[in-house]
Amino acid sequence: MERAAEACVNRNEEDEMEISGHSPCCWKLALVSLGTVCSGGFLLLFLYWLPELSVKWTCRAVPLRDARVVLLRTTDEFRTWARVRVRSLLAPGSQPLGAPQPSENKRPLCQASQLEELTEVRFFVHHHVRYLWSAESQSFRRLTALDAGLPCASLHTSHGAGLPRSTQDYRRLFYGANKIDVKVPSIPTLLIKEVLNPFYVFQVFSMVLWSLDDYYLYASAILFMSLVSIGCSLYTIRKQYVLLHDMVAAHNVIRVTVYRGPHETEEIFSTELVPGDVLLVPPGGLMLPCDAVLLNGTAIVNESMLTGESVPVTKTALPKPTQGANGLFQDPAYSPEEHKRHTLFCGTSIIQTRYYSGEVVRALVIRTGFSSSKGQLVCSILFPKPTDFRLYRDACRFLLCLVGVAGVGMLYSVVRSIQQGEQVGRIILESLDILTITVPPALPAAMTAGVVYAQRRLRGKQIFSISPQRINICGQLNLMCFDKTGTLTEDGLDFWGFVRVQNGSFLPVGQDICAPSLSGSPLVAAMAACHSLTTIGGRLSGDPLDLKVFEATGWVLEEPTQEETALHDQIQPTVVHPPGQTPPEIPEGASEDEELMELMKLYQIGILMQFPFSSSLQRMSVVTRTLGEKKLVAYMKGAPETVGSLCRRETVPDDFSAVLEKYTQQGLRVIALASRRLENKYTWHKIQHVSRDVIECGMEFLGLVMLQNKLKAETVPVLAELRRACIRPVMVTGDNLLTAVSVGRECGIIPAKGKVILTEALPPRDGQPATINWQYADELPAEVVEKASKEEIKLMLDEEELPPEPRGPNVADNSYHFAIGGKSFAVILDHFPDLLSKLLLCGTVYARMAPDQKTQLIEALQQMDYYVGMCGDGANDCGALKRAHAGISLSELEASVASPFTSKTPNISCVPDLIREGRAALVTSFCVFKFMALYSIIQYLSVLLLYSILSNLGDVQYLFIDTAIILSLAFTMSLNRAWPELAPQRPPTSLVSPQLLLSVLTQILLSLGFQVGAFLLVQRQPWNRPSKDKQCGPVANLTLDSNSTSSRNGTAGLDPAGGEGDDHPSVRSFENTTLFYVSCFQYVAVALAFAKGRPFRQPIQTNGLFLASLVTISSFLLLLLLWPIPVLDELLELDCIPYEWRLILLALTLSNLVLSLSLENFVCDCDPLWQRVCYAQRKFEYPNQATYPQLELDEMAPGYSCRLYAPPRAKYKRLAQELLFDPDWPPQPKTSTKAQLPPAESTA
């Protein structure tokens, strides 16, 4: 038999999958069908849960070219399987972006006479993505459109004329309808999927078993609760589908106009659009139904739906390829990410457009449906990446352990029942009943209660989530990344000052840019003209930095109206001019020359062309024309380093770096400006098609503009709180490196006495390897410089060999903090992989980071076993927000699809709130899990002891325990609110930590000891014998006492309940009554012991419902025990026991309660004790105090894990310990590190 052809799809991408081909096998299908019948359908259900087995057990492996079924498995850590059917379509061609055969243009595509001319195209669809079979590569490939690296020239030439109807119909065969069709499943469909969940299948199995055992009342109660749970789940799931459907339905079906040739247009439904269609964008805008690239004109777009950024964005036409500055023809490949300033994304709202006279703005459709940007976001919501959290893995393993415990109990029950001569049917029922007792069916619902309550509290704090399962993970965050501008600092910028350049030298700093003497300055003209501002509703709108710089000049911006534009053959430019200018009064009868001369006296600058700001290029530029001048002038604005490198060397002052460092060290936002008078060959028409590289070279440096970006009031206290909580803060920004370092010191990310190491990595050049230059920032206070010279900085370490002690926030901090730029980060990724982890361990400031570099940083930190959070404004941080364990977008939208969490509070105060609620939810999950585990074990012990005398708990007893006690306590236990302060330690992540295991085991041993002790004691009592008188009360107790000398029967279960013979074992017995009281009080004791308060949750006295449940249940049990009521005793099938025995039971239960609380609080949850035990053998492990950011924080945190001889599990902790003994780390100042050459190069 030929092996399955295994290959990969989406290789080296985030959604890479292994694929293997299969075809149905008749004999395997027959065997599976037979097994399904014999197993009553359970085998089919089992294969439904495990798709890999359903394929392997029903199909044979075949090459992919012959496959009718493909088996997919993700290559990430989750290794998720999926079974997909291969389908085929008939088309007059096999190229999706091609056209039908010429003969097909004249006749319908699928005429019966044409079938032999059609080509079969095989494909499959997975997560709304279509994969086509490629005969050339003999594999399936993702169906791509015009975003697959096509040259920009081809988008203008080959695809810019529109599609004929026949080609559009042909392409729709491959790409399908252009709609993001989020189908709302019907109630029956959702019900079937929900019921087939293993949890509900187990509940159905349990209810059938209980019904066979005559526990009808209990089974009915569980059925009712299951129906309520299913109903709530169906309502929630359907509501989410409806919300998502409504979110995408607004632009699913609208009417649009497309080109059918150079001049012919047609109005169609947006669902008919395919890649290659040319869309006409109306002047009033529209909600875009697809991804498209602008071919001409400009558009003002609101992208808040995608990014959460409410500032409108200006989109310009995709530039046509031209000759670059080096004379070579430049034709870059189109990419939606690199050319996003020219791309209109699906779901965004076009506010207005600028267009030629008699023409409209044209946009080329590049992606449709689920392939569009919004479609991909919807897919990420519909098919979220599984959450990798140790709690859930450990919970599954613990459940398997409970199943193993149940197996032991089942074996004991079978052996004991056979010895007692039980019937076979009875033996099977009793043994299976053990399984339903040991594995509590209500466990999943109880564990999610804490997350549900936390989500509700977060909503009250204006924090919304589209991924509630991540709330638990927030409780484990130990590193938090922050964007700077708009996150740590205010959105608005304040103009601080400017420095002009004259004759290659800086002039003194100025503050008043509106001075009359500067009205004609090129620097002022650049500030007024170099921006992307536009007028919307009579108000200036655009980037906050552009807006602040323009407003500082006091100039006026005027945009032409549509009527004015229609009077000319070209787009009328936006005009800026100084304030106070009024049109000159022209005398009547003046000639045209005189009128023109009067107008020439006005100082106005027209903006003819814009090259928008690019995060990767770190600059923007405009081409302008001043009224009365012939030559065009280009102005550029951007990062000082970038602008300076593009200027003529003689125009850049020699002290450029020193002046720039002077202002950036003050925390100022520094922008550089430059200009260039273009040659006569550059006309208005030519610049419309010229590359920006041709314009942005040979510039004249004009000077620097400084803006002050003030910290938000909440930034410093929040960061201080995070540091006290041992959560490491990191700054990730696109701003200047020294500015970021200065802001980092100001806000406390870098401690006052922390040493900053500037890291500059240079790529290989002229045969020399890549190099890292280390430079210590000259920012240390004088007293620290005296202790440690900048030339000889050594580790300042304590000599005392003591276990780590918590250090207060005021302890002197001499730690090292690396500051790395985006270009250096890229070089380190490529050439210094061995140093990357060391730099990440100590890296605190990352500046000039592009959006994709932010994502790479988050991934690298996660690979070091950090739990990483990211807080940003949602614009350039989308990738990082999605990649982080907890991404928080500061957006005005209620729920942004840019990140799992969205805060409507525009500052970082939401971060501690989220971490607090995450910790509370995580601890609640642990508490509930331990409580439910103890509940099952306690009941398991009671049933096994009763099975030994052929007895059991009664139907009403089960019902009372599971509903009145367990459910009420489990769900109210989760209501504790989060503790208002963040504690230094973090909650445990694993159920196998020593403290948690000890907690569970001690409670199990306590429960076992008291139950077995009470069981043996009651059997030794002289009054323990069968009794016909079932009345219980003071009189009955006296009667029972007077007959206590009678012969006793230690096995009360041998007499059927009520004195009537039947096939069922007796329920009412002294042993049953004793164990019922003891076990019920044990449930209350463990609930009280496990209901943790500080340091992660508020104490139980603040949880009114939980206290009320405890008091109510305890009072009822005490009433039953000390003042028996015959009606209740009869209902619960409790036997009459002497009053002295009741007092003994009370003493036993009180002793159990005291011991449970004592062991839990003074042994299992005693941090000083565990600190002493954990660190007693590690006294000499830390010869020095840590001088690295994460170790310095971890030392403050009392750990929950205790590993006396093993190294830490987390990679970053192991690395930090290794660096303490590395004499060459940290690097010495003013030194360099060279990358190792590959062996081939080094031996050459």
PDB file of N, CA and C in Angstrom, residues 822-872:
ATOM      1  N   GLY A 822      15.202  49.731  16.493  1.00  0.00           N
ATOM      2  CA  GLY A 822      14.587  48.773  15.586  1.00  0.00           C
ATOM      3  C   GLY A 822      15.568  48.176  14.590  1.00  0.00           C
ATOM      4  N   LYS A 823      16.447  49.009  14.005  1.00  0.00           N
ATOM      5  CA  LYS A 823      17.436  48.488  13.055  1.00  0.00           C
ATOM      6  C   LYS A 823      18.401  47.544  13.753  1.00  0.00           C
ATOM      7  N   SER A 824      18.815  47.899  14.953  1.00  0.00           N
ATOM      8  CA  SER A 824      19.710  47.015  15.708  1.00  0.00           C
ATOM      9  C   SER A 824      19.016  45.708  16.065  1.00  0.00           C
ATOM     10  N   PHE A 825      17.749  45.794  16.406  1.00  0.00           N
ATOM     11  CA  PHE A 825      16.992  44.587  16.756  1.00  0.00           C
ATOM     12  C   PHE A 825      16.945  43.636  15.559  1.00  0.00           C
ATOM     13  N   ALA A 826      16.756  44.178  14.345  1.00  0.00           N
ATOM     14  CA  ALA A 826      16.713  43.339  13.145  1.00  0.00           C
ATOM     15  C   ALA A 826      18.060  42.663  12.912  1.00  0.00           C
ATOM     16  N   VAL A 827      19.165  43.397  13.122  1.00  0.00           N
ATOM     17  CA  VAL A 827      20.491  42.815  12.938  1.00  0.00           C
ATOM     18  C   VAL A 827      20.745  41.726  13.974  1.00  0.00           C
ATOM     19  N   ILE A 828      20.342  41.966  15.218  1.00  0.00           N
ATOM     20  CA  ILE A 828      20.546  40.968  16.279  1.00  0.00           C
ATOM     21  C   ILE A 828      19.753  39.704  15.987  1.00  0.00           C
ATOM     22  N   LEU A 829      18.536  39.847  15.491  1.00  0.00           N
ATOM     23  CA  LEU A 829      17.727  38.678  15.139  1.00  0.00           C
ATOM     24  C   LEU A 829      18.427  37.819  14.092  1.00  0.00           C
ATOM     25  N   ASP A 830      19.053  38.472  13.115  1.00  0.00           N
ATOM     26  CA  ASP A 830      19.638  37.738  11.994  1.00  0.00           C
ATOM     27  C   ASP A 830      21.044  37.227  12.283  1.00  0.00           C
ATOM     28  N   HIS A 831      21.841  37.973  13.041  1.00  0.00           N
ATOM     29  CA  HIS A 831      23.267  37.655  13.149  1.00  0.00           C
ATOM     30  C   HIS A 831      23.736  37.328  14.557  1.00  0.00           C
ATOM     31  N   PHE A 832      22.936  37.582  15.581  1.00  0.00           N
ATOM     32  CA  PHE A 832      23.373  37.314  16.963  1.00  0.00           C
ATOM     33  C   PHE A 832      22.306  36.507  17.722  1.00  0.00           C
ATOM     34  N   PRO A 833      21.906  35.340  17.209  1.00  0.00           N
ATOM     35  CA  PRO A 833      20.858  34.569  17.918  1.00  0.00           C
ATOM     36  C   PRO A 833      21.280  34.129  19.312  1.00  0.00           C
ATOM     37  N   ASP A 834      22.621  33.970  19.526  1.00  0.00           N
ATOM     38  CA  ASP A 834      23.079  33.543  20.847  1.00  0.00           C
ATOM     39  C   ASP A 834      22.990  34.662  21.871  1.00  0.00           C
ATOM     40  N   LEU A 835      23.038  35.924  21.419  1.00  0.00           N
ATOM     41  CA  LEU A 835      22.939  37.056  22.348  1.00  0.00           C
ATOM     42  C   LEU A 835      21.504  37.533  22.538  1.00  0.00           C
ATOM     43  N   LEU A 836      20.596  37.101  21.665  1.00  0.00           N
ATOM     44  CA  LEU A 836      19.239  37.633  21.705  1.00  0.00           C
ATOM     45  C   LEU A 836      18.582  37.405  23.057  1.00  0.00           C
ATOM     46  N   SER A 837      18.660  36.186  23.584  1.00  0.00           N
ATOM     47  CA  SER A 837      17.994  35.896  24.856  1.00  0.00           C
ATOM     48  C   SER A 837      18.594  36.709  25.999  1.00  0.00           C
ATOM     49  N   LYS A 838      19.913  36.933  25.976  1.00  0.00           N
ATOM     50  CA  LYS A 838      20.540  37.741  27.031  1.00  0.00           C
ATOM     51  C   LYS A 838      20.049  39.181  26.974  1.00  0.00           C
ATOM     52  N   LEU A 839      19.923  39.707  25.753  1.00  0.00           N
ATOM     53  CA  LEU A 839      19.455  41.084  25.619  1.00  0.00           C
ATOM     54  C   LEU A 839      17.981  41.193  26.007  1.00  0.00           C
ATOM     55  N   LEU A 840      17.197  40.179  25.669  1.00  0.00           N
ATOM     56  CA  LEU A 840      15.776  40.225  26.039  1.00  0.00           C
ATOM     57  C   LEU A 840      15.600  40.161  27.553  1.00  0.00           C
ATOM     58  N   LEU A 841      16.495  39.438  28.228  1.00  0.00           N
ATOM     59  CA  LEU A 841      16.395  39.334  29.681  1.00  0.00           C
ATOM     60  C   LEU A 841      16.571  40.700  30.338  1.00  0.00           C
ATOM     61  N   CYS A 842      17.415  41.536  29.738  1.00  0.00           N
ATOM     62  CA  CYS A 842      17.715  42.826  30.340  1.00  0.00           C
ATOM     63  C   CYS A 842      17.219  43.999  29.514  1.00  0.00           C
ATOM     64  N   GLY A 843      16.587  43.747  28.375  1.00  0.00           N
ATOM     65  CA  GLY A 843      16.108  44.829  27.528  1.00  0.00           C
ATOM     66  C   GLY A 843      14.891  45.509  28.126  1.00  0.00           C
ATOM     67  N   THR A 844      14.950  46.815  28.249  1.00  0.00           N
ATOM     68  CA  THR A 844      13.857  47.568  28.859  1.00  0.00           C
ATOM     69  C   THR A 844      13.248  48.570  27.899  1.00  0.00           C
ATOM     70  N   VAL A 845      14.040  49.106  26.967  1.00  0.00           N
ATOM     71  CA  VAL A 845      13.539  50.101  26.011  1.00  0.00           C
ATOM     72  C   VAL A 845      13.840  49.618  24.598  1.00  0.00           C
ATOM     73  N   TYR A 846      12.799  49.534  23.786  1.00  0.00           N
ATOM     74  CA  TYR A 846      12.921  49.179  22.375  1.00  0.00           C
ATOM     75  C   TYR A 846      12.319  50.340  21.575  1.00  0.00           C
ATOM     76  N   ALA A 847      13.167  51.031  20.817  1.00  0.00           N
ATOM     77  CA  ALA A 847      12.734  52.245  20.115  1.00  0.00           C
ATOM     78  C   ALA A 847      12.849  52.049  18.608  1.00  0.00           C
ATOM     79  N   ARG A 848      12.174  52.943  17.872  1.00  0.00           N
ATOM     80  CA  ARG A 848      12.152  52.877  16.413  1.00  0.00           C
ATOM     81  C   ARG A 848      11.750  51.486  15.935  1.00  0.00           C
ATOM     82  N   MET A 849      10.770  50.905  16.617  1.00  0.00           N
ATOM     83  CA  MET A 849      10.322  49.560  16.278  1.00  0.00           C
ATOM     84  C   MET A 849       9.174  49.641  15.273  1.00  0.00           C
ATOM     85  N   ALA A 850       9.328  48.946  14.154  1.00  0.00           N
ATOM     86  CA  ALA A 850       8.254  48.858  13.174  1.00  0.00           C
ATOM     87  C   ALA A 850       7.169  47.921  13.707  1.00  0.00           C
ATOM     88  N   PRO A 851       5.949  47.984  13.170  1.00  0.00           N
ATOM     89  CA  PRO A 851       4.873  47.122  13.682  1.00  0.00           C
ATOM     90  C   PRO A 851       5.215  45.642  13.667  1.00  0.00           C
ATOM     91  N   ASP A 852       5.850  45.146  12.590  1.00  0.00           N
ATOM     92  CA  ASP A 852       6.175  43.718  12.559  1.00  0.00           C
ATOM     93  C   ASP A 852       7.286  43.380  13.553  1.00  0.00           C
ATOM     94  N   GLN A 853       8.164  44.348  13.847  1.00  0.00           N
ATOM     95  CA  GLN A 853       9.198  44.096  14.848  1.00  0.00           C
ATOM     96  C   GLN A 853       8.614  44.006  16.244  1.00  0.00           C
ATOM     97  N   LYS A 854       7.561  44.747  16.509  1.00  0.00           N
ATOM     98  CA  LYS A 854       6.885  44.615  17.804  1.00  0.00           C
ATOM     99  C   LYS A 854       6.336  43.200  17.974  1.00  0.00           C
ATOM    100  N   THR A 855       5.776  42.665  16.905  1.00  0.00           N
ATOM    101  CA  THR A 855       5.259  41.291  16.960  1.00  0.00           C
ATOM    102  C   THR A 855       6.390  40.304  17.177  1.00  0.00           C
ATOM    103  N   GLN A 856       7.518  40.492  16.483  1.00  0.00           N
ATOM    104  CA  GLN A 856       8.661  39.598  16.656  1.00  0.00           C
ATOM    105  C   GLN A 856       9.190  39.655  18.086  1.00  0.00           C
ATOM    106  N   LEU A 857       9.189  40.835  18.684  1.00  0.00           N
ATOM    107  CA  LEU A 857       9.656  40.973  20.066  1.00  0.00           C
ATOM    108  C   LEU A 857       8.754  40.196  21.019  1.00  0.00           C
ATOM    109  N   ILE A 858       7.441  40.327  20.830  1.00  0.00           N
ATOM    110  CA  ILE A 858       6.503  39.588  21.693  1.00  0.00           C
ATOM    111  C   ILE A 858       6.742  38.085  21.571  1.00  0.00           C
ATOM    112  N   GLU A 859       6.930  37.595  20.355  1.00  0.00           N
ATOM    113  CA  GLU A 859       7.163  36.163  20.148  1.00  0.00           C
ATOM    114  C   GLU A 859       8.464  35.717  20.813  1.00  0.00           C
ATOM    115  N   ALA A 860       9.519  36.524  20.674  1.00  0.00           N
ATOM    116  CA  ALA A 860      10.799  36.155  21.277  1.00  0.00           C
ATOM    117  C   ALA A 860      10.703  36.100  22.798  1.00  0.00           C
ATOM    118  N   LEU A 861       9.991  37.036  23.393  1.00  0.00           N
ATOM    119  CA  LEU A 861       9.819  37.028  24.851  1.00  0.00           C
ATOM    120  C   LEU A 861       9.006  35.811  25.293  1.00  0.00           C
ATOM    121  N   GLN A 862       7.991  35.450  24.526  1.00  0.00           N
ATOM    122  CA  GLN A 862       7.194  34.275  24.874  1.00  0.00           C
ATOM    123  C   GLN A 862       8.023  33.000  24.790  1.00  0.00           C
ATOM    124  N   GLN A 863       8.965  32.949  23.849  1.00  0.00           N
ATOM    125  CA  GLN A 863       9.814  31.771  23.747  1.00  0.00           C
ATOM    126  C   GLN A 863      10.743  31.625  24.944  1.00  0.00           C
ATOM    127  N   MET A 864      10.926  32.701  25.700  1.00  0.00           N
ATOM    128  CA  MET A 864      11.726  32.631  26.931  1.00  0.00           C
ATOM    129  C   MET A 864      10.869  32.308  28.145  1.00  0.00           C
ATOM    130  N   ASP A 865       9.606  31.928  27.894  1.00  0.00           N
ATOM    131  CA  ASP A 865       8.662  31.514  28.952  1.00  0.00           C
ATOM    132  C   ASP A 865       8.130  32.674  29.766  1.00  0.00           C
ATOM    133  N   TYR A 866       8.164  33.870  29.215  1.00  0.00           N
ATOM    134  CA  TYR A 866       7.470  34.983  29.840  1.00  0.00           C
ATOM    135  C   TYR A 866       5.981  34.894  29.503  1.00  0.00           C
ATOM    136  N   TYR A 867       5.156  35.322  30.442  1.00  0.00           N
ATOM    137  CA  TYR A 867       3.750  35.596  30.141  1.00  0.00           C
ATOM    138  C   TYR A 867       3.671  37.089  29.816  1.00  0.00           C
ATOM    139  N   VAL A 868       3.440  37.386  28.547  1.00  0.00           N
ATOM    140  CA  VAL A 868       3.627  38.745  28.039  1.00  0.00           C
ATOM    141  C   VAL A 868       2.277  39.423  27.814  1.00  0.00           C
ATOM    142  N   GLY A 869       2.151  40.636  28.332  1.00  0.00           N
ATOM    143  CA  GLY A 869       1.017  41.489  28.017  1.00  0.00           C
ATOM    144  C   GLY A 869       1.476  42.646  27.144  1.00  0.00           C
ATOM    145  N   MET A 870       0.544  43.215  26.393  1.00  0.00           N
ATOM    146  CA  MET A 870       0.863  44.345  25.521  1.00  0.00           C
ATOM    147  C   MET A 870      -0.258  45.359  25.618  1.00  0.00           C
ATOM    148  N   CYS A 871       0.100  46.611  25.834  1.00  0.00           N
ATOM    149  CA  CYS A 871      -0.894  47.681  25.918  1.00  0.00           C
ATOM    150  C   CYS A 871      -0.512  48.751  24.907  1.00  0.00           C
ATOM    151  N   GLY A 872      -1.431  49.026  23.979  1.00  0.00           N
ATOM    152  CA  GLY A 872      -1.172  50.026  22.950  1.00  0.00           C
ATOM    153  C   GLY A 872      -2.453  50.680  22.500  1.00  0.00           C
TER     154      GLY A 872
END
